[in-house]
Tab-separated table of C-alpha atoms in Angstrom:
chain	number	residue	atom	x	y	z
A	1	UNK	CA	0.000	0.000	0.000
A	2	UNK	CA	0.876	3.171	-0.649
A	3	UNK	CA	0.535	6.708	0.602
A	4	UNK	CA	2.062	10.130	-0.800
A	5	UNK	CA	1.704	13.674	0.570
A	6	UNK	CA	3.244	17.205	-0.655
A	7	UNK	CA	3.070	20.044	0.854
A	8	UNK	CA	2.022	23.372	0.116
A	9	UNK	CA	2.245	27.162	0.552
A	10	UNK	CA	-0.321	29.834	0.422
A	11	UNK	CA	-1.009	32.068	-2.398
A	12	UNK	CA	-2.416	35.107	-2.428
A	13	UNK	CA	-5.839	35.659	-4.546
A	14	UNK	CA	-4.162	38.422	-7.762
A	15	UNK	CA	-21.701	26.193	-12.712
A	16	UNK	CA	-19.948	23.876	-10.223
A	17	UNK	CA	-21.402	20.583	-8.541
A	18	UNK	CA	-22.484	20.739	-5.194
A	19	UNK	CA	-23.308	17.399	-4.545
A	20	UNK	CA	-20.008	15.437	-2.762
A	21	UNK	CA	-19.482	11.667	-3.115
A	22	UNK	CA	-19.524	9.755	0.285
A	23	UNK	CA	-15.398	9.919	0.144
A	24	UNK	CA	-15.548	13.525	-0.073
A	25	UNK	CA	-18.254	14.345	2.081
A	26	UNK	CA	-16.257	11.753	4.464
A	27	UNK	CA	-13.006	14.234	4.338
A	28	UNK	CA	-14.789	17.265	4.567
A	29	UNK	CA	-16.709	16.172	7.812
A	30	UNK	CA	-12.942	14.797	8.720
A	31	UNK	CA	-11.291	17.946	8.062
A	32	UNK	CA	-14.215	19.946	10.314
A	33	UNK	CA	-14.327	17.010	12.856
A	34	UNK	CA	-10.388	18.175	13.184
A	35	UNK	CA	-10.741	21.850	13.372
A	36	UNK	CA	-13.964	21.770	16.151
A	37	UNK	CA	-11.386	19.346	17.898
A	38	UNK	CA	-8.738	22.528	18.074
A	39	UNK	CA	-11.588	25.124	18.578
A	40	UNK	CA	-11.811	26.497	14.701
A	41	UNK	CA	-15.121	26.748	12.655
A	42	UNK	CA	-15.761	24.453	10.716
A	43	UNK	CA	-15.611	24.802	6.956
A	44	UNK	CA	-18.266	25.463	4.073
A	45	UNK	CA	-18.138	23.772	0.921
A	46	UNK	CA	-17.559	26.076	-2.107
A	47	UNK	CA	-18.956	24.762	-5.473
A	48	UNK	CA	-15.967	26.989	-7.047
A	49	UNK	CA	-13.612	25.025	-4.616
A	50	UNK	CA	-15.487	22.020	-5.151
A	51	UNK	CA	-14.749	22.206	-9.381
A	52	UNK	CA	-11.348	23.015	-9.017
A	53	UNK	CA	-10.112	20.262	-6.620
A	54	UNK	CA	-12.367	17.419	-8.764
A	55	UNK	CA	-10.876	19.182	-12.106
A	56	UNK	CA	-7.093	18.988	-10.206
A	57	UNK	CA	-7.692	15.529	-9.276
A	58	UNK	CA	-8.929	14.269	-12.566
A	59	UNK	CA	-5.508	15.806	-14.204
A	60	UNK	CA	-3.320	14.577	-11.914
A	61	UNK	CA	-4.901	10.883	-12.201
A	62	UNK	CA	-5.003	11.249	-16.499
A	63	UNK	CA	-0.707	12.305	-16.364
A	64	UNK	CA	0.306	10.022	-13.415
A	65	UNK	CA	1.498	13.591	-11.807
A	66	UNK	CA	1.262	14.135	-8.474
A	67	UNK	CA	2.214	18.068	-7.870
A	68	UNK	CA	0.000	21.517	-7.247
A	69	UNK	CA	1.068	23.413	-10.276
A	70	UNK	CA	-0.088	27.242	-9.795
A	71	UNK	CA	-2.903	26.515	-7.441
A	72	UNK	CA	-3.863	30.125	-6.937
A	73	UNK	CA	-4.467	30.798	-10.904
A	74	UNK	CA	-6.264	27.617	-11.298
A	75	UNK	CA	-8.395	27.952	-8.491
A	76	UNK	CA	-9.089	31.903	-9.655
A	77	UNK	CA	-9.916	29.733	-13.076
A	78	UNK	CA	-12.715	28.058	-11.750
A	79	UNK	CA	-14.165	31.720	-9.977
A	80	UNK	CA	-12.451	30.996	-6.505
A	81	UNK	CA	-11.977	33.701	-4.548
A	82	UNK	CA	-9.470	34.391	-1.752
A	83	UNK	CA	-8.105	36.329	-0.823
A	84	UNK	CA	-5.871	33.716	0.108
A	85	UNK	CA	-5.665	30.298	-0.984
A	86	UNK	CA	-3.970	26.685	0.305
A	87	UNK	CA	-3.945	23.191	-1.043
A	88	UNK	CA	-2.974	19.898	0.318
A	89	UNK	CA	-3.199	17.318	-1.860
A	90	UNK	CA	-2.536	12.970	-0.608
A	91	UNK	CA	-3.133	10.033	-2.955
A	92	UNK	CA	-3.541	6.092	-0.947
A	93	UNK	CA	-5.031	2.679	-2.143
A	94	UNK	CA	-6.382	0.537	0.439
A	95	UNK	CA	-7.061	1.522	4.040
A	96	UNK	CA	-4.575	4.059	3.367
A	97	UNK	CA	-7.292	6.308	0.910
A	98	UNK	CA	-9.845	6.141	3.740
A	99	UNK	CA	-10.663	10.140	4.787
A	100	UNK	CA	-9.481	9.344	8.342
A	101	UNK	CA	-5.903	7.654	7.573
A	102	UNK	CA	-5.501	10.948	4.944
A	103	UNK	CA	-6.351	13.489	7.519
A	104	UNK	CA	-3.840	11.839	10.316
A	105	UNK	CA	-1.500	12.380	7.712
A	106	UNK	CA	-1.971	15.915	6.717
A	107	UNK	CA	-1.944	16.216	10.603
A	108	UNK	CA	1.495	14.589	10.933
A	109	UNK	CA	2.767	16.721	8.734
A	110	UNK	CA	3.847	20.574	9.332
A	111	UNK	CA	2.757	22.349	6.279
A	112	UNK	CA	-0.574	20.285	5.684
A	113	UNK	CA	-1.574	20.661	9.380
A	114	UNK	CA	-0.845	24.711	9.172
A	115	UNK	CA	-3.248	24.570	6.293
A	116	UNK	CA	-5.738	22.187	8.130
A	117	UNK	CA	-5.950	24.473	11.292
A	118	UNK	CA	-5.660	27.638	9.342
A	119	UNK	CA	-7.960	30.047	11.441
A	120	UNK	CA	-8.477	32.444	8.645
A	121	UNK	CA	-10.340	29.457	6.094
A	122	UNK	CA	-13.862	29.636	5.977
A	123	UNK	CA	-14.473	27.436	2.789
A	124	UNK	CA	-13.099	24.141	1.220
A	125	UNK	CA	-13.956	22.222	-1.234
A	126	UNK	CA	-11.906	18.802	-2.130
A	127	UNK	CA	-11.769	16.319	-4.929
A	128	UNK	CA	-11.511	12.637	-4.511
A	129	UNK	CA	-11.715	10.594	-7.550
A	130	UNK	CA	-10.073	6.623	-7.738
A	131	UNK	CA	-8.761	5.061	-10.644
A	132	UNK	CA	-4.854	3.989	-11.569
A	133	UNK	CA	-2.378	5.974	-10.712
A	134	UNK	CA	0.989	5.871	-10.359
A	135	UNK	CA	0.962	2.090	-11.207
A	136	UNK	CA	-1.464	1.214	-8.437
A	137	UNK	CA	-4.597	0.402	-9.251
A	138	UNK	CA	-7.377	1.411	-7.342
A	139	UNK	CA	-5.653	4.506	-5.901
A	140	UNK	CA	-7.972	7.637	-4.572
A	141	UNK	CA	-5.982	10.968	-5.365
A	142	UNK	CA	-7.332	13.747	-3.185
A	143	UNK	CA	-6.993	17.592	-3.441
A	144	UNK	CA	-8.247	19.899	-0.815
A	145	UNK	CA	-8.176	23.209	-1.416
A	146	UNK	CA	-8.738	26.145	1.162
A	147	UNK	CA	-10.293	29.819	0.851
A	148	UNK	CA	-10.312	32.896	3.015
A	149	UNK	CA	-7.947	35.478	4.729
């Protein structure tokens, strides 16, 4: 099994689905189960959010790359707005794809956790599709991308 993370920084800011899957809706009560836990609001789903992350995850599964790119102008693509953005992004097969295994990883890890706990978010919207990837079949490849100040 196997399970990838990389990190990201935040960027600066310069008609979408709004219905999750269950593995989505499963991070995103995760990723708010995590915040109440350290006293933060929870997040919203944003449709915008919510296009760009499937749209980010669908690339990186058709190219077998795993990597952020320009986050900031992609989300501003899809009619994001900031005026600050984040990303983590985590791929896993197995027990390793489930929401809670990806979140204790972004959690272990200093630059997805400052995005995680970010006070300043108020919206997320993420995008986890499964097909190969990577040579594994059956992978999930998740992006999670943040909004607010």
């Amino acid at each position: 099994m196997t399970l990838a993370f990389l990190a990201s920084s935040l960027a600066p800011a310069s008609h979408a689905a709004t219905t999750q899957s269950q593995a989505e809706q499963s991070l995103i009560d995760t990723v708010n189960d995590v915040r109440e836990a350290h006293n933060l609001r929870p997040l919203r789903v944003d449709p915008h959010l919510m296009e760009a992350a499937r749209a980010h995850s669908s690339t990186q599964l058709r190219t077998n790359v795993f990597a952020h790119g320009s986050f900031a102008d992609r989300l501003m693509r899809h009619g994001a707005r900031g005026p600050t953005f984040g990303e983590n992004l985590a791929w896993g097969t197995g027990r390793l794809a489930s929401a809670r295994s990806i979140v204790n990883g972004w959690m272990a890890s200093p630059g997805h956790r400052a995005n995680l706990l970010r006070p300043g978010w108020n919206r997320i919207g993420i995008g986890a599709l499964s097909g190969r990837f990577l040579g594994h079949r059956g992978a999930t490849v998740v992006t999670a991308d943040f909004a607010g100040r």
